[in-house]
CSV table of C-alpha atoms in Angstrom, one decimal:
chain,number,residue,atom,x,y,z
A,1,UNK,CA,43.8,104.8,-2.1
A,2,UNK,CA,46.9,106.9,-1.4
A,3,UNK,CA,47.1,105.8,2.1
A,4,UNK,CA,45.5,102.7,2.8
A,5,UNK,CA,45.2,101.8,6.8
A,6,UNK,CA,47.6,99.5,8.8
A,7,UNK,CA,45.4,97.2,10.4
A,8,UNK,CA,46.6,95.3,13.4
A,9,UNK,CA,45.2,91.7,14.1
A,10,UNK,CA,46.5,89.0,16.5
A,11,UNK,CA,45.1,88.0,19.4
A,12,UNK,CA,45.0,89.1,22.9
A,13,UNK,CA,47.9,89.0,25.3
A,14,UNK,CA,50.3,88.8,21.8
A,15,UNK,CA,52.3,92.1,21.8
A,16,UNK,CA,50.1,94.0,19.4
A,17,UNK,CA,49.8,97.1,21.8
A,18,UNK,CA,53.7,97.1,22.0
A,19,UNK,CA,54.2,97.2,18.5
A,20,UNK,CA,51.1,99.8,17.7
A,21,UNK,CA,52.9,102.2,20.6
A,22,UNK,CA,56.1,101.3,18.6
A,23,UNK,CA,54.4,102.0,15.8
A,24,UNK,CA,53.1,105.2,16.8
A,25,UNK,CA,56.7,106.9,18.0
A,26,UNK,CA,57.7,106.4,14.6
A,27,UNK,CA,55.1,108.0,12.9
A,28,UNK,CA,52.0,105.8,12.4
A,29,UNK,CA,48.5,107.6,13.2
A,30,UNK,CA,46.5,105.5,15.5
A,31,UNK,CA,44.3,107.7,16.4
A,32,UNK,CA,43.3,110.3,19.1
A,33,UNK,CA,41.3,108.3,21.7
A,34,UNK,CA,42.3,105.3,22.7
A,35,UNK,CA,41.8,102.8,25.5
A,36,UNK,CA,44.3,101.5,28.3
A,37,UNK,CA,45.4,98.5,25.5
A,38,UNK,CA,46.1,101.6,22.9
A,39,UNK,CA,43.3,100.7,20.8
A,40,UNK,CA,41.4,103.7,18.8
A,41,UNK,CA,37.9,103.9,20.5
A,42,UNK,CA,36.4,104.6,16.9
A,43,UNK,CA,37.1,101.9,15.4
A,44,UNK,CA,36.5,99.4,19.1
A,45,UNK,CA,33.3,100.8,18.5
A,46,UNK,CA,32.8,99.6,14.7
A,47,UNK,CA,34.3,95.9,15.7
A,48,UNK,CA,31.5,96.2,18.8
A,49,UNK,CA,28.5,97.0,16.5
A,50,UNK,CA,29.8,94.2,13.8
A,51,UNK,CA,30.3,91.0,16.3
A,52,UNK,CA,26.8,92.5,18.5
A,53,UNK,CA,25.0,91.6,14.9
A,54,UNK,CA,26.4,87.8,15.1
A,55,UNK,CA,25.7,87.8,18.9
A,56,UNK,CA,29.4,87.1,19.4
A,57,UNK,CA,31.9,88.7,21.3
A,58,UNK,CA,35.8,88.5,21.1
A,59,UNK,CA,36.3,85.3,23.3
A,60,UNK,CA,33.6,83.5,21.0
A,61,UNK,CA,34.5,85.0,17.9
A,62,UNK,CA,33.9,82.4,15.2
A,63,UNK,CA,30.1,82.7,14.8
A,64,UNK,CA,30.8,86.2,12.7
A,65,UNK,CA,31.3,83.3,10.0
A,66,UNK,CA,27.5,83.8,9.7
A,67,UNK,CA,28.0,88.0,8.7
A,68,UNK,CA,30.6,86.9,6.8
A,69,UNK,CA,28.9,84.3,4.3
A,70,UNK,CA,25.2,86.7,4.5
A,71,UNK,CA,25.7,88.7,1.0
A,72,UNK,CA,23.0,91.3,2.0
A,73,UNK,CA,24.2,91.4,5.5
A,74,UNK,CA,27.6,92.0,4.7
A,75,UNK,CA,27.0,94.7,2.0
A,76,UNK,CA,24.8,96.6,4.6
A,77,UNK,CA,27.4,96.7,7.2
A,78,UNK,CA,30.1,97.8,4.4
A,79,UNK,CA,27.8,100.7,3.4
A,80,UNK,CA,27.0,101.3,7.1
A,81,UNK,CA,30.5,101.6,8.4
A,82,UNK,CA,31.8,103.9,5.2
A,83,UNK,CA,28.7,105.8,6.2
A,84,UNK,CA,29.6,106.3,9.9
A,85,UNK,CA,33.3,106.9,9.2
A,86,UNK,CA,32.3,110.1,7.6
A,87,UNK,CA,29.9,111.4,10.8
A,88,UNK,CA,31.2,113.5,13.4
A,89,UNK,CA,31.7,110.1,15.4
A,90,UNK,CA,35.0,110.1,13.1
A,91,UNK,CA,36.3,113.4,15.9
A,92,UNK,CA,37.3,110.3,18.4
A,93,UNK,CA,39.8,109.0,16.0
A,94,UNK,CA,41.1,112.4,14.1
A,95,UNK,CA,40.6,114.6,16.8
A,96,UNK,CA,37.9,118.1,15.8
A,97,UNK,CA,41.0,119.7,13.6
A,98,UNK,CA,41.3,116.7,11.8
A,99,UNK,CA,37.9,115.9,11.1
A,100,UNK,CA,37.0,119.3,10.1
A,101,UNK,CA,39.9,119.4,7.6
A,102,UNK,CA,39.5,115.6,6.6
A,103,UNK,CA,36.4,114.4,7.5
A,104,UNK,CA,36.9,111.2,7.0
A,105,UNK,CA,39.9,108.8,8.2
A,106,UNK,CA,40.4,107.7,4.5
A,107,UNK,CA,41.6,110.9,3.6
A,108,UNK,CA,44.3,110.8,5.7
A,109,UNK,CA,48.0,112.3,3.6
A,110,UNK,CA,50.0,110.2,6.3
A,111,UNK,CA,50.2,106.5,7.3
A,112,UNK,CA,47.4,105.6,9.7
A,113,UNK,CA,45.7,102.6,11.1
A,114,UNK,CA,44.9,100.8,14.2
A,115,UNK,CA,44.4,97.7,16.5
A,116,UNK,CA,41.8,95.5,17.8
A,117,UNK,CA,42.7,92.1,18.4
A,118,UNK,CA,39.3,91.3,17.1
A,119,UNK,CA,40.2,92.8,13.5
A,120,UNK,CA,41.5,89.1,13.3
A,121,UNK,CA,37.9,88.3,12.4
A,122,UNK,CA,36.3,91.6,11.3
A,123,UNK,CA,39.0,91.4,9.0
A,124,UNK,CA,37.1,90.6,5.4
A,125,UNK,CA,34.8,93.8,5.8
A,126,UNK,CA,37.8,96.2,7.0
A,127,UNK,CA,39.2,95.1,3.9
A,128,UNK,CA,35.6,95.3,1.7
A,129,UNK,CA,36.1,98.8,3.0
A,130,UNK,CA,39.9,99.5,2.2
A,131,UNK,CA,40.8,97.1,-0.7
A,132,UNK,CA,44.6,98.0,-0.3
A,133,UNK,CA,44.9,97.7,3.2
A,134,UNK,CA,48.1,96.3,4.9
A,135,UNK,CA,47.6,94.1,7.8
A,136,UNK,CA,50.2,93.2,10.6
A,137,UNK,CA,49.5,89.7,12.0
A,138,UNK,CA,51.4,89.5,16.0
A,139,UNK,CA,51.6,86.1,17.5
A,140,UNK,CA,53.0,84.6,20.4
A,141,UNK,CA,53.4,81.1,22.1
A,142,UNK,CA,49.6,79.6,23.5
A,143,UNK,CA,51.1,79.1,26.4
A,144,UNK,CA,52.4,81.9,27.7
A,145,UNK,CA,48.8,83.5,25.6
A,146,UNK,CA,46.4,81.7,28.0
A,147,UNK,CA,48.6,82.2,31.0
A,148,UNK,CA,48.7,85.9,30.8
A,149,UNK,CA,44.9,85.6,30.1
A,150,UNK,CA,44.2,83.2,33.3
A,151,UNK,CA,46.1,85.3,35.3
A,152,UNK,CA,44.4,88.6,35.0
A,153,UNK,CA,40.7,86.8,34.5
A,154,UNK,CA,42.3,85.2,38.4
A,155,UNK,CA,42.8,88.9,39.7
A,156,UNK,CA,39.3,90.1,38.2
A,157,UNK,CA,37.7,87.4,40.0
A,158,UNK,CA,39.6,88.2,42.9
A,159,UNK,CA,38.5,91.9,42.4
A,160,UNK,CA,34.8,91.0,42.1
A,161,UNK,CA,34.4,88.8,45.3
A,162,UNK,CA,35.2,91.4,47.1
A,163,UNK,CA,32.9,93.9,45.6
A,164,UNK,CA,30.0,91.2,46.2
A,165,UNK,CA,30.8,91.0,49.4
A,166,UNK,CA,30.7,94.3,50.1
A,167,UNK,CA,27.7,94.7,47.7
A,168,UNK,CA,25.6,92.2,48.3
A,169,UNK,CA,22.8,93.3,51.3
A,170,UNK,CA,21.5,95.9,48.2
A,171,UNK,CA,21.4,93.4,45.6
A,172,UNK,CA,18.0,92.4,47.5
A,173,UNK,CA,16.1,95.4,45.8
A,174,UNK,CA,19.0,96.4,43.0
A,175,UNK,CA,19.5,93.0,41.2
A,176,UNK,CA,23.7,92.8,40.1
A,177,UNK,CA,23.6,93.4,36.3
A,178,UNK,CA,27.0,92.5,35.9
A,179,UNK,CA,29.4,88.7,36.4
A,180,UNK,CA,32.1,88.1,38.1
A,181,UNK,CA,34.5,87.9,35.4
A,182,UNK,CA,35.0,89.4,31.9
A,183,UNK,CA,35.1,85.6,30.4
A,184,UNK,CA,35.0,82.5,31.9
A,185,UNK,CA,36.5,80.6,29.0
A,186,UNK,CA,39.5,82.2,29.8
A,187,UNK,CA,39.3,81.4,33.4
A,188,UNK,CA,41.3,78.0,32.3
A,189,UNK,CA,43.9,77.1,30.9
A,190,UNK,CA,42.2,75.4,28.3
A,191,UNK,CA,39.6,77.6,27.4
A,192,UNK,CA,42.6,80.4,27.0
A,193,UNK,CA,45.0,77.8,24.6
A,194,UNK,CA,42.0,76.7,22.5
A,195,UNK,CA,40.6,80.7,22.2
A,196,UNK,CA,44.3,81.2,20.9
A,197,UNK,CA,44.0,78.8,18.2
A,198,UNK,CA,41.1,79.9,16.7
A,199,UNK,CA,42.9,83.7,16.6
A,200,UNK,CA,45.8,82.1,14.6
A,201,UNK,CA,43.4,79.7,12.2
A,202,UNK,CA,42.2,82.9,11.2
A,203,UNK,CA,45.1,85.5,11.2
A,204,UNK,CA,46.9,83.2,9.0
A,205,UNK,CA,44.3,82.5,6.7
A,206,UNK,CA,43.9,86.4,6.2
A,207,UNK,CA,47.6,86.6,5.5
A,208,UNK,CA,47.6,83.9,3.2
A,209,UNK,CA,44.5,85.7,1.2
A,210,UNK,CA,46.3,89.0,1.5
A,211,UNK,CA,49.6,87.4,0.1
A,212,UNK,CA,52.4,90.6,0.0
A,213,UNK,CA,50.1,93.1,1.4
A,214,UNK,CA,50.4,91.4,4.9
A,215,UNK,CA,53.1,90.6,7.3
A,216,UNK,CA,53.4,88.6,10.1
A,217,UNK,CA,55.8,88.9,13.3
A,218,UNK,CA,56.2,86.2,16.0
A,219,UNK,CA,56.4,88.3,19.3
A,220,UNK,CA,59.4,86.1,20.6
A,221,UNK,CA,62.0,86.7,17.3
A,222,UNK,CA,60.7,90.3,17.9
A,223,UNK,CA,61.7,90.5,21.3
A,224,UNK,CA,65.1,88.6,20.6
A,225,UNK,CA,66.2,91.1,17.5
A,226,UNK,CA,63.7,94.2,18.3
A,227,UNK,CA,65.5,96.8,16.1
A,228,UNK,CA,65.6,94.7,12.7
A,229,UNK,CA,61.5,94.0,13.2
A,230,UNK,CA,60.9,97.2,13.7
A,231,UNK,CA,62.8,98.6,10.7
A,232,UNK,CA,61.0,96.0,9.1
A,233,UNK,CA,57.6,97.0,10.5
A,234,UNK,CA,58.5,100.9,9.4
A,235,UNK,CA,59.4,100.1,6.2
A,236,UNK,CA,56.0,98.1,5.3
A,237,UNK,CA,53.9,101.1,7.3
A,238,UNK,CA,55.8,103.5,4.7
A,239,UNK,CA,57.2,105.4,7.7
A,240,UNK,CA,59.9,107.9,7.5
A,241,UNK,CA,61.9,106.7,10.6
A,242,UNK,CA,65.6,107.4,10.7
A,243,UNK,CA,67.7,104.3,11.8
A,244,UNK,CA,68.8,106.2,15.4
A,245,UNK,CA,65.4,106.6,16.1
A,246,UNK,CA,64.2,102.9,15.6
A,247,UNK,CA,67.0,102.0,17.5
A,248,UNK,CA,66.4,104.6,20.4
A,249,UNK,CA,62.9,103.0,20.9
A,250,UNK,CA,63.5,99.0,20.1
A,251,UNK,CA,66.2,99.9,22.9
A,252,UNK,CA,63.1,100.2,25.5
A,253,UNK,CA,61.8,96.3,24.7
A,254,UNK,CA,62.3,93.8,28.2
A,255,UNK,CA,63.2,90.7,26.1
A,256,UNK,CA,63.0,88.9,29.2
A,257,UNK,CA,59.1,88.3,28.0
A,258,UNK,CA,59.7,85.8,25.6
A,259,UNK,CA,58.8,82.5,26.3
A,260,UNK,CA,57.8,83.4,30.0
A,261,UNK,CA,56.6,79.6,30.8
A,262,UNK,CA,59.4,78.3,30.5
A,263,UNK,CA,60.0,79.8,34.6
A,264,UNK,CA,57.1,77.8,35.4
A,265,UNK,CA,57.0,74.0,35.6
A,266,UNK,CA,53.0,74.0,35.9
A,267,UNK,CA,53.0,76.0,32.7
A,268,UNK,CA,55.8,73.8,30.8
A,269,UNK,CA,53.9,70.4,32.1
A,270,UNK,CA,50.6,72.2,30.2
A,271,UNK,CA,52.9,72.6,27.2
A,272,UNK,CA,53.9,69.6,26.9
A,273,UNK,CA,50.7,68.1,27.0
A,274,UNK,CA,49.4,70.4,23.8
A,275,UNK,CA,52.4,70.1,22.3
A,276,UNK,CA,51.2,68.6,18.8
A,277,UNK,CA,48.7,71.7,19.0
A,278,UNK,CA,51.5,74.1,19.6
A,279,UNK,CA,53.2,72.8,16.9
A,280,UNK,CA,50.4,73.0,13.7
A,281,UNK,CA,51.1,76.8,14.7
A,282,UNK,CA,55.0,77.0,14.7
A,283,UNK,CA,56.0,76.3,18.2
A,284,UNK,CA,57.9,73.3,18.8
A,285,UNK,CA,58.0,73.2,22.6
């Protein structure tokens, strides 16, 4: 393939939609609709239909092992998905012009790509799909991962007492369909850290498989020399990005981001008691 797609893994709360924006200023197609978190409804959709099959979702990812290891299953969903990329569903991702003159993402004459934390794991059938794709693997301390996770799972919560309390006299003939949080895993600490460590037993597995053809990017040396990652990050996406301009945009980073726990002696009292953890994935403290 001429092009092959940049696919963005890493999980949640990393920096991947930073660098995809990044990404994006410099050149890279990520496609036209996208959520709040930049990530190309299209293909959100794809992951959704793949983990519904395992009866998984992203913060209980692991059971797609079952897809995964299911020949018939596997080859279904490949022929499935390079199907469906070809429909007019492909318009939320090129935009009508570019469908009607493509048709189909893969025929794409520029870099292109996208980013779903949850490729992490979808990973093997993106790459069933688009042999030659290149991958970009973000990652950032557990810590300061299942904080930023707890923290906005706290302000949901928050969010949704009040709207049962406001709600609740109609629930007696209009049962609540919904919870009160988007994951209660990640309502703790815990539940966050270990969520975090399955992302990164898996990210770095794919980049080991994937050898030259992947890259990986810890979000705190990013922060700390922004401009040289991102010329880095360019370079692998085969963009055409002139030096001032790399440097006009790393210019925009708050490096203040990195290692955020350390402000916090509840958080740095957590870290020090997963510290053996933290360390198996490249964080000494």
């Amino acid at each position: 393939m001429e092009n092959p797609p940049v696919i963005i893994i890493g999980m949640h709360r990393s920096g991947t939609s930073m660098v995809i924006k990044m990404l994006e200023k410099l050149g890279l197609f990520v496609g036209k609709q996208k959520d709040l978190n930049h990530e190309a409804l299209f293909f959100q959709k794809i992951n959704d239909w793949i983990m519904h099959q395992c009866g998984t979702r992203w913060d209980n990812p692991t059971l797609i092992r079952y897809l995964l290891n299911n020949d018939d299953i596997r080859k279904l969903s490949k022929d499935y998905i390079s199907f469906i990329m070809k429909t007019p569903h492909a318009i939320s991702y090129l935009g009508l012009k570019g469908y009607i003159r493509y048709r189909t993402p893969a025929n794409l004459p520029i870099p292109w790509g996208w980013k779903d934390p949850r490729n992490t794991f979808t990973l093997p059938i993106w790459i069933d799909l688009f042999p030659d794709s290149k991958v970009i693997h973000i990652y950032r301390h557990g810590v300061d991962v299942a904080n930023s996770l707890k923290v906005r799972q706290d302000k949901v919560l928050q969010e949704e007492k009040a709207i049962y309390n406001k709600r609740k006299p109609f629930y007696f003939l209009l049962p609540k369909r919904s919870g009160f949080t988007d994951t209660v895993r990640c309502t703790s600490m815990e539940g966050g850290f270990s969520l975090w460590e399955e992302y990164m037993q898996e990210a770095k597995k794919n980049v080991n498989n994937l050898q030259n053809r992947a890259i990986e990017i810890k979000y705190e040396d990013f922060l700390d020399q922004p401009e040289g990652n991102l010329k880095t990050l360019a370079q692998f996406c085969n963009l055409n990005a002139d030096e001032s301009r790399i440097s006009e945009i790393a210019h925009q980073i708050n490096r203040e981001r990195a290692y955020a726990y350390r402000a916090s002696k509840k958080l740095k009292t957590f870290a020090d008691s997963v510290i053996s953890r933290l360390s198996e994935n490249g964080y000494y403290e």
